[in-house]
Amino acid sequence: MDPETVKDGSGQIICNRTRELSLEEQSRLLSDTNCVSEFKQNKLELEAQKNWDLFYKRNTTKFFKDRHWTKREFEELASSSTDTGKTLVLFEVGCGVGNFIFPLLEDGSNLFVFACDFSQRAVDFVKSHSSFDSNHCTVFQADITKDDSTATVPMETVDIATMIFVLSAIHPDKMIKSIINVAKALKPGGHILIRDYGLYDHAMLRFSKGHKLSDCFYVRQDGTRAYYFSLEQLRSVMEQAGLQTVNTTYIQRSTVNIKEGIDVPRIFVQGKFLKPFPTQSTSGLS
């Protein structure tokens, strides 16, 4: 194993290098040169909210599993359950149907959660969840590419913001603005935690021709979109938005279905980013 590569207790491989592609995979990517037409791309952008609403209409609360791994991956969330006498304020951006927030709240974590999603249907599912309690959670619909997050979340009150498989769904031209918007709610010294799709993930390599929007950016059959990040690109977006990189890594793991004989390599990126204090401020937040 590469000296810069570590396997953690859950079997994930943590590293700072992209995985090596086979010759067949390289050939497939190099041959996919034609991007979706500008007309269709504009249509996808205009219909992005509708497509996510339809996604949740089709799949309801059954598509994503509850994310019980988050405390293992992000120690900042694990510390929220300790008896510090202080309530940690969390802002989950792109909450979906609550697969991230409800395991945290049900675990007895000392949290207050602000949560938003692009899809009103997803927000309604969160509000109707048996564990939803407005004393511990405020959930609202928002388009973080343009809506002011501080209209609902008071400015500089959030300790931790999370974006779990969210940034990849946003058009690359709007990513920096979205991060700036989220960071307005974050206290100086607070963090944004990110986990998202990584470059050369199996899902990226599976796209057939006719799905490419631009380099590393693809449209799924249902009209939702996904960007596949290198660590360099993730850091670039966050730093241009005024955040400071604390750490970034690739997470490699396998999705296994023994019954169907499936064993596919998944690649994710994970990062922790700091909102600097005013004296440290950089371009995006100044």
mmCIF file of C-alpha atoms in Angstrom:
data_model
loop_
_atom_site.group_PDB
_atom_site.id
_atom_site.type_symbol
_atom_site.label_atom_id
_atom_site.label_comp_id
_atom_site.label_asym_id
_atom_site.label_seq_id
_atom_site.Cartn_x
_atom_site.Cartn_y
_atom_site.Cartn_z
ATOM 1 C CA MET A 1 0.000 0.000 0.000
ATOM 2 C CA ASP A 2 1.215 3.517 -0.871
ATOM 3 C CA PRO A 3 2.820 5.215 2.179
ATOM 4 C CA GLU A 4 0.391 8.127 1.691
ATOM 5 C CA THR A 5 -2.561 5.736 1.828
ATOM 6 C CA VAL A 6 -4.284 4.594 5.026
ATOM 7 C CA LYS A 7 -7.066 2.069 5.573
ATOM 8 C CA ASP A 8 -9.332 3.069 8.464
ATOM 9 C CA GLY A 9 -11.302 0.856 10.845
ATOM 10 C CA SER A 10 -14.346 0.784 8.582
ATOM 11 C CA GLY A 11 -12.376 -0.554 5.626
ATOM 12 C CA GLN A 12 -12.243 2.748 3.756
ATOM 13 C CA ILE A 13 -9.032 3.765 2.030
ATOM 14 C CA ILE A 14 -8.000 7.352 2.771
ATOM 15 C CA CYS A 15 -5.527 8.943 0.383
ATOM 16 C CA ASN A 16 -4.522 12.129 -1.423
ATOM 17 C CA ARG A 17 -4.183 10.696 -4.907
ATOM 18 C CA THR A 18 -6.772 9.884 -7.551
ATOM 19 C CA ARG A 19 -7.113 6.224 -8.351
ATOM 20 C CA GLU A 20 -5.418 4.884 -11.448
ATOM 21 C CA LEU A 21 -7.705 4.225 -14.387
ATOM 22 C CA SER A 22 -7.542 1.139 -16.551
ATOM 23 C CA LEU A 23 -6.735 1.628 -20.238
ATOM 24 C CA GLU A 24 -10.374 0.925 -21.064
ATOM 25 C CA GLU A 25 -11.557 3.584 -18.600
ATOM 26 C CA GLN A 26 -9.059 6.117 -19.944
ATOM 27 C CA SER A 27 -10.186 5.427 -23.498
ATOM 28 C CA ARG A 28 -13.858 5.793 -22.571
ATOM 29 C CA LEU A 29 -13.319 9.179 -20.918
ATOM 30 C CA LEU A 30 -11.132 10.492 -23.737
ATOM 31 C CA SER A 31 -13.686 9.473 -26.363
ATOM 32 C CA ASP A 32 -16.556 11.303 -24.629
ATOM 33 C CA THR A 33 -15.825 14.741 -26.093
ATOM 34 C CA ASN A 34 -19.263 16.046 -27.050
ATOM 35 C CA CYS A 35 -21.148 17.998 -24.399
ATOM 36 C CA VAL A 36 -24.904 18.431 -24.098
ATOM 37 C CA SER A 37 -26.144 21.412 -26.136
ATOM 38 C CA GLU A 38 -26.232 24.867 -24.553
ATOM 39 C CA PHE A 39 -30.019 24.965 -25.026
ATOM 40 C CA LYS A 40 -30.506 21.735 -23.073
ATOM 41 C CA GLN A 41 -28.024 22.819 -20.399
ATOM 42 C CA ASN A 42 -29.937 26.075 -19.864
ATOM 43 C CA LYS A 43 -33.165 24.074 -19.655
ATOM 44 C CA LEU A 44 -31.651 21.765 -17.025
ATOM 45 C CA GLU A 45 -30.581 24.775 -14.955
ATOM 46 C CA LEU A 46 -34.050 26.335 -15.155
ATOM 47 C CA GLU A 47 -35.711 23.036 -14.230
ATOM 48 C CA ALA A 48 -33.254 21.997 -11.503
ATOM 49 C CA GLN A 49 -35.698 22.537 -8.646
ATOM 50 C CA LYS A 50 -38.509 20.750 -10.490
ATOM 51 C CA ASN A 51 -36.242 17.768 -11.185
ATOM 52 C CA TRP A 52 -35.303 17.428 -7.500
ATOM 53 C CA ASP A 53 -38.954 17.719 -6.482
ATOM 54 C CA LEU A 54 -39.789 14.923 -8.925
ATOM 55 C CA PHE A 55 -36.903 12.868 -7.529
ATOM 56 C CA TYR A 56 -38.425 13.029 -4.032
ATOM 57 C CA LYS A 57 -41.917 12.418 -5.417
ATOM 58 C CA ARG A 58 -40.691 9.159 -6.999
ATOM 59 C CA ASN A 59 -38.439 7.979 -4.192
ATOM 60 C CA THR A 60 -40.115 9.562 -1.115
ATOM 61 C CA THR A 61 -37.922 8.780 1.917
ATOM 62 C CA LYS A 62 -36.629 5.435 0.632
ATOM 63 C CA PHE A 63 -33.697 6.315 -1.648
ATOM 64 C CA PHE A 64 -30.949 7.313 0.806
ATOM 65 C CA LYS A 65 -29.973 5.396 3.919
ATOM 66 C CA ASP A 66 -29.624 7.153 7.261
ATOM 67 C CA ARG A 67 -26.087 8.495 7.587
ATOM 68 C CA HIS A 68 -24.888 6.955 10.831
ATOM 69 C CA TRP A 69 -21.270 7.319 9.685
ATOM 70 C CA THR A 70 -21.052 11.080 10.101
ATOM 71 C CA LYS A 71 -19.754 11.124 13.691
ATOM 72 C CA ARG A 72 -17.081 8.616 12.734
ATOM 73 C CA GLU A 73 -15.950 10.795 9.849
ATOM 74 C CA PHE A 74 -16.301 14.216 11.465
ATOM 75 C CA GLU A 75 -15.047 14.468 15.050
ATOM 76 C CA GLU A 76 -16.673 17.897 15.392
ATOM 77 C CA LEU A 77 -20.078 16.213 15.278
ATOM 78 C CA ALA A 78 -19.063 13.555 17.801
ATOM 79 C CA SER A 79 -18.136 16.257 20.312
ATOM 80 C CA SER A 80 -21.681 17.632 20.147
ATOM 81 C CA SER A 81 -22.915 14.734 22.275
ATOM 82 C CA THR A 82 -20.577 15.444 25.172
ATOM 83 C CA ASP A 83 -21.845 17.211 28.249
ATOM 84 C CA THR A 84 -20.249 20.601 27.646
ATOM 85 C CA GLY A 85 -23.308 22.552 28.686
ATOM 86 C CA LYS A 86 -23.252 24.284 25.321
ATOM 87 C CA THR A 87 -25.626 23.726 22.435
ATOM 88 C CA LEU A 88 -23.851 23.297 19.130
ATOM 89 C CA VAL A 89 -25.573 25.111 16.264
ATOM 90 C CA LEU A 90 -25.501 23.131 13.020
ATOM 91 C CA PHE A 91 -26.592 24.283 9.557
ATOM 92 C CA GLU A 92 -27.226 21.394 7.195
ATOM 93 C CA VAL A 93 -27.346 22.561 3.607
ATOM 94 C CA GLY A 94 -29.199 20.163 1.339
ATOM 95 C CA CYS A 95 -30.905 18.180 4.074
ATOM 96 C CA GLY A 96 -32.939 15.948 1.764
ATOM 97 C CA VAL A 97 -35.417 13.959 3.853
ATOM 98 C CA GLY A 98 -33.336 14.110 7.044
ATOM 99 C CA ASN A 99 -30.976 11.128 6.691
ATOM 100 C CA PHE A 100 -28.169 13.170 8.236
ATOM 101 C CA ILE A 101 -29.884 15.234 10.929
ATOM 102 C CA PHE A 102 -32.234 12.694 12.496
ATOM 103 C CA PRO A 103 -29.530 10.147 13.445
ATOM 104 C CA LEU A 104 -27.665 13.014 15.145
ATOM 105 C CA LEU A 105 -30.721 14.299 17.002
ATOM 106 C CA GLU A 106 -31.879 10.805 17.991
ATOM 107 C CA ASP A 107 -28.391 10.098 19.353
ATOM 108 C CA GLY A 108 -28.930 12.633 22.110
ATOM 109 C CA SER A 109 -26.535 15.151 20.613
ATOM 110 C CA ASN A 110 -26.647 18.593 22.194
ATOM 111 C CA LEU A 111 -27.620 20.287 18.946
ATOM 112 C CA PHE A 112 -29.850 22.879 17.402
ATOM 113 C CA VAL A 113 -30.161 22.314 13.677
ATOM 114 C CA PHE A 114 -31.006 24.686 10.867
ATOM 115 C CA ALA A 115 -31.641 22.661 7.724
ATOM 116 C CA CYS A 116 -32.590 23.655 4.201
ATOM 117 C CA ASP A 117 -33.172 21.960 0.884
ATOM 118 C CA PHE A 118 -33.763 23.056 -2.692
ATOM 119 C CA SER A 119 -36.863 20.832 -2.840
ATOM 120 C CA GLN A 120 -39.988 21.854 -0.956
ATOM 121 C CA ARG A 121 -41.132 18.238 -1.117
ATOM 122 C CA ALA A 122 -37.990 17.131 0.757
ATOM 123 C CA VAL A 123 -38.571 19.835 3.383
ATOM 124 C CA ASP A 124 -42.130 18.583 3.868
ATOM 125 C CA PHE A 125 -40.838 15.035 4.417
ATOM 126 C CA VAL A 126 -38.497 16.312 7.149
ATOM 127 C CA LYS A 127 -41.316 18.176 8.869
ATOM 128 C CA SER A 128 -43.536 15.078 8.818
ATOM 129 C CA HIS A 129 -40.822 12.778 10.250
ATOM 130 C CA SER A 130 -41.749 11.210 13.595
ATOM 131 C CA SER A 131 -38.566 12.593 15.191
ATOM 132 C CA PHE A 132 -39.003 16.159 13.966
ATOM 133 C CA ASP A 133 -39.139 18.640 16.848
ATOM 134 C CA SER A 134 -39.285 22.355 16.108
ATOM 135 C CA ASN A 135 -37.625 23.009 19.472
ATOM 136 C CA HIS A 136 -34.436 21.444 18.112
ATOM 137 C CA CYS A 137 -34.715 21.978 14.369
ATOM 138 C CA THR A 138 -35.759 24.685 11.914
ATOM 139 C CA VAL A 139 -36.147 23.462 8.350
ATOM 140 C CA PHE A 140 -36.867 25.589 5.297
ATOM 141 C CA GLN A 141 -36.765 25.603 1.507
ATOM 142 C CA ALA A 142 -33.952 27.609 -0.077
ATOM 143 C CA ASP A 143 -31.909 27.953 -3.230
ATOM 144 C CA ILE A 144 -28.464 28.626 -1.810
ATOM 145 C CA THR A 145 -27.184 29.796 -5.190
ATOM 146 C CA LYS A 146 -29.258 32.965 -4.819
ATOM 147 C CA ASP A 147 -31.361 33.076 -1.618
ATOM 148 C CA ASP A 148 -29.822 34.833 1.391
ATOM 149 C CA SER A 149 -29.236 32.117 3.997
ATOM 150 C CA THR A 150 -29.291 34.700 6.797
ATOM 151 C CA ALA A 151 -32.931 35.473 6.058
ATOM 152 C CA THR A 152 -33.655 32.367 8.177
ATOM 153 C CA VAL A 153 -30.342 31.538 9.865
ATOM 154 C CA PRO A 154 -29.035 34.523 11.875
ATOM 155 C CA MET A 155 -25.702 35.821 10.632
ATOM 156 C CA GLU A 156 -22.585 34.334 12.269
ATOM 157 C CA THR A 157 -24.479 32.079 14.694
ATOM 158 C CA VAL A 158 -23.578 28.655 13.257
ATOM 159 C CA ASP A 159 -20.733 26.528 14.653
ATOM 160 C CA ILE A 160 -20.692 23.941 11.872
ATOM 161 C CA ALA A 161 -22.225 23.878 8.399
ATOM 162 C CA THR A 162 -22.450 20.588 6.531
ATOM 163 C CA MET A 163 -22.799 19.958 2.805
ATOM 164 C CA ILE A 164 -23.081 16.216 2.248
ATOM 165 C CA PHE A 165 -23.357 15.374 -1.477
ATOM 166 C CA VAL A 166 -24.689 18.884 -2.130
ATOM 167 C CA LEU A 167 -22.043 20.990 -3.844
ATOM 168 C CA SER A 168 -21.838 18.460 -6.689
ATOM 169 C CA ALA A 169 -25.486 19.123 -7.598
ATOM 170 C CA ILE A 170 -24.820 22.837 -8.171
ATOM 171 C CA HIS A 171 -23.666 24.282 -11.483
ATOM 172 C CA PRO A 172 -19.896 24.916 -11.269
ATOM 173 C CA ASP A 173 -20.410 28.605 -12.099
ATOM 174 C CA LYS A 174 -22.546 28.983 -8.957
ATOM 175 C CA MET A 175 -20.503 26.966 -6.461
ATOM 176 C CA ILE A 176 -18.387 29.830 -5.102
ATOM 177 C CA LYS A 177 -21.402 32.103 -4.619
ATOM 178 C CA SER A 178 -23.208 29.276 -2.805
ATOM 179 C CA ILE A 179 -20.326 28.779 -0.367
ATOM 180 C CA ILE A 180 -20.116 32.530 0.311
ATOM 181 C CA ASN A 181 -23.846 32.483 1.047
ATOM 182 C CA VAL A 182 -23.566 29.562 3.487
ATOM 183 C CA ALA A 183 -20.518 31.098 5.177
ATOM 184 C CA LYS A 184 -22.492 34.241 6.076
ATOM 185 C CA ALA A 185 -24.301 32.208 8.733
ATOM 186 C CA LEU A 186 -21.073 30.706 10.093
ATOM 187 C CA LYS A 187 -19.260 32.120 13.113
ATOM 188 C CA PRO A 188 -15.658 33.196 12.512
ATOM 189 C CA GLY A 189 -13.662 30.127 13.515
ATOM 190 C CA GLY A 190 -16.541 27.859 12.473
ATOM 191 C CA HIS A 191 -16.213 25.087 9.910
ATOM 192 C CA ILE A 192 -17.876 23.816 6.758
ATOM 193 C CA LEU A 193 -17.689 20.020 6.481
ATOM 194 C CA ILE A 194 -18.016 18.507 3.023
ATOM 195 C CA ARG A 195 -18.376 15.021 1.620
ATOM 196 C CA ASP A 196 -19.081 14.618 -2.077
ATOM 197 C CA TYR A 197 -18.416 12.681 -5.258
ATOM 198 C CA GLY A 198 -14.768 12.277 -6.199
ATOM 199 C CA LEU A 199 -13.008 12.240 -9.541
ATOM 200 C CA TYR A 200 -13.196 8.827 -11.272
ATOM 201 C CA ASP A 201 -15.949 7.555 -9.017
ATOM 202 C CA HIS A 202 -17.689 4.530 -10.507
ATOM 203 C CA ALA A 203 -20.833 6.585 -11.149
ATOM 204 C CA MET A 204 -18.822 9.065 -13.245
ATOM 205 C CA LEU A 205 -17.296 6.313 -15.364
ATOM 206 C CA ARG A 206 -20.700 4.706 -15.985
ATOM 207 C CA PHE A 207 -22.170 7.682 -17.866
ATOM 208 C CA SER A 208 -22.800 6.912 -21.509
ATOM 209 C CA LYS A 209 -22.262 9.476 -24.238
ATOM 210 C CA GLY A 210 -24.801 12.283 -24.286
ATOM 211 C CA HIS A 211 -24.678 12.955 -20.539
ATOM 212 C CA LYS A 212 -21.582 15.150 -20.305
ATOM 213 C CA LEU A 213 -22.231 18.819 -19.507
ATOM 214 C CA SER A 214 -18.597 19.894 -19.076
ATOM 215 C CA ASP A 215 -15.411 18.433 -17.623
ATOM 216 C CA CYS A 216 -16.375 16.331 -14.569
ATOM 217 C CA PHE A 217 -20.013 17.524 -14.738
ATOM 218 C CA TYR A 218 -22.785 15.171 -15.897
ATOM 219 C CA VAL A 219 -26.560 14.899 -16.076
ATOM 220 C CA ARG A 220 -28.352 11.787 -14.858
ATOM 221 C CA GLN A 221 -31.300 10.211 -16.627
ATOM 222 C CA ASP A 222 -33.745 11.982 -14.279
ATOM 223 C CA GLY A 223 -32.350 15.455 -15.021
ATOM 224 C CA THR A 224 -30.425 15.862 -11.759
ATOM 225 C CA ARG A 225 -26.738 16.676 -12.140
ATOM 226 C CA ALA A 226 -23.486 15.675 -10.493
ATOM 227 C CA TYR A 227 -19.974 17.107 -10.438
ATOM 228 C CA TYR A 228 -17.015 14.849 -9.595
ATOM 229 C CA PHE A 229 -14.333 16.700 -7.625
ATOM 230 C CA SER A 230 -10.595 16.448 -7.514
ATOM 231 C CA LEU A 231 -9.138 17.609 -4.202
ATOM 232 C CA GLU A 232 -7.544 20.541 -6.030
ATOM 233 C CA GLN A 233 -10.885 21.671 -7.459
ATOM 234 C CA LEU A 234 -12.656 21.364 -4.105
ATOM 235 C CA ARG A 235 -9.966 23.413 -2.382
ATOM 236 C CA SER A 236 -10.073 26.002 -5.164
ATOM 237 C CA VAL A 237 -13.826 26.535 -4.819
ATOM 238 C CA MET A 238 -13.691 26.826 -1.049
ATOM 239 C CA GLU A 239 -10.661 29.109 -0.958
ATOM 240 C CA GLN A 240 -12.039 31.422 -3.648
ATOM 241 C CA ALA A 241 -15.126 31.741 -1.429
ATOM 242 C CA GLY A 242 -12.898 32.927 1.417
ATOM 243 C CA LEU A 243 -12.574 29.725 3.462
ATOM 244 C CA GLN A 244 -9.278 28.250 4.620
ATOM 245 C CA THR A 245 -8.563 24.576 3.974
ATOM 246 C CA VAL A 246 -7.982 22.554 7.138
ATOM 247 C CA ASN A 247 -7.812 19.154 5.448
ATOM 248 C CA THR A 248 -9.012 17.291 2.364
ATOM 249 C CA THR A 249 -8.792 13.658 1.348
ATOM 250 C CA TYR A 250 -10.131 11.068 -1.051
ATOM 251 C CA ILE A 251 -12.207 8.272 0.453
ATOM 252 C CA GLN A 252 -12.158 5.018 -1.511
ATOM 253 C CA ARG A 253 -14.567 2.273 -0.651
ATOM 254 C CA SER A 254 -16.501 -0.519 -2.340
ATOM 255 C CA THR A 255 -20.229 -0.871 -2.778
ATOM 256 C CA VAL A 256 -20.889 -4.595 -2.511
ATOM 257 C CA ASN A 257 -24.036 -6.566 -3.292
ATOM 258 C CA ILE A 258 -23.174 -10.260 -2.929
ATOM 259 C CA LYS A 259 -26.590 -11.407 -4.165
ATOM 260 C CA GLU A 260 -26.199 -9.518 -7.451
ATOM 261 C CA GLY A 261 -22.446 -10.046 -7.689
ATOM 262 C CA ILE A 262 -21.704 -6.317 -7.552
ATOM 263 C CA ASP A 263 -18.462 -4.867 -6.208
ATOM 264 C CA VAL A 264 -17.844 -1.361 -7.523
ATOM 265 C CA PRO A 265 -15.223 1.218 -6.496
ATOM 266 C CA ARG A 266 -16.662 4.411 -5.035
ATOM 267 C CA ILE A 267 -14.570 7.550 -4.727
ATOM 268 C CA PHE A 268 -15.588 10.445 -2.496
ATOM 269 C CA VAL A 269 -13.898 13.661 -1.461
ATOM 270 C CA GLN A 270 -14.027 14.883 2.105
ATOM 271 C CA GLY A 271 -12.898 18.188 3.533
ATOM 272 C CA LYS A 272 -12.947 20.547 6.482
ATOM 273 C CA PHE A 273 -12.786 24.288 5.874
ATOM 274 C CA LEU A 274 -12.442 27.183 8.313
ATOM 275 C CA LYS A 275 -14.133 30.580 8.224
ATOM 276 C CA PRO A 276 -11.311 32.923 9.217
ATOM 277 C CA PHE A 277 -11.589 35.661 11.798
ATOM 278 C CA PRO A 278 -11.859 39.179 10.288
ATOM 279 C CA THR A 279 -8.126 39.881 10.591
ATOM 280 C CA GLN A 280 -7.472 36.710 8.560
ATOM 281 C CA SER A 281 -10.165 37.408 5.997
ATOM 282 C CA THR A 282 -9.612 36.494 2.373
ATOM 283 C CA SER A 283 -11.267 37.649 -0.845
ATOM 284 C CA GLY A 284 -14.550 35.762 -0.790
ATOM 285 C CA LEU A 285 -15.680 36.799 2.695
ATOM 286 C CA SER A 286 -14.226 40.295 2.874
#
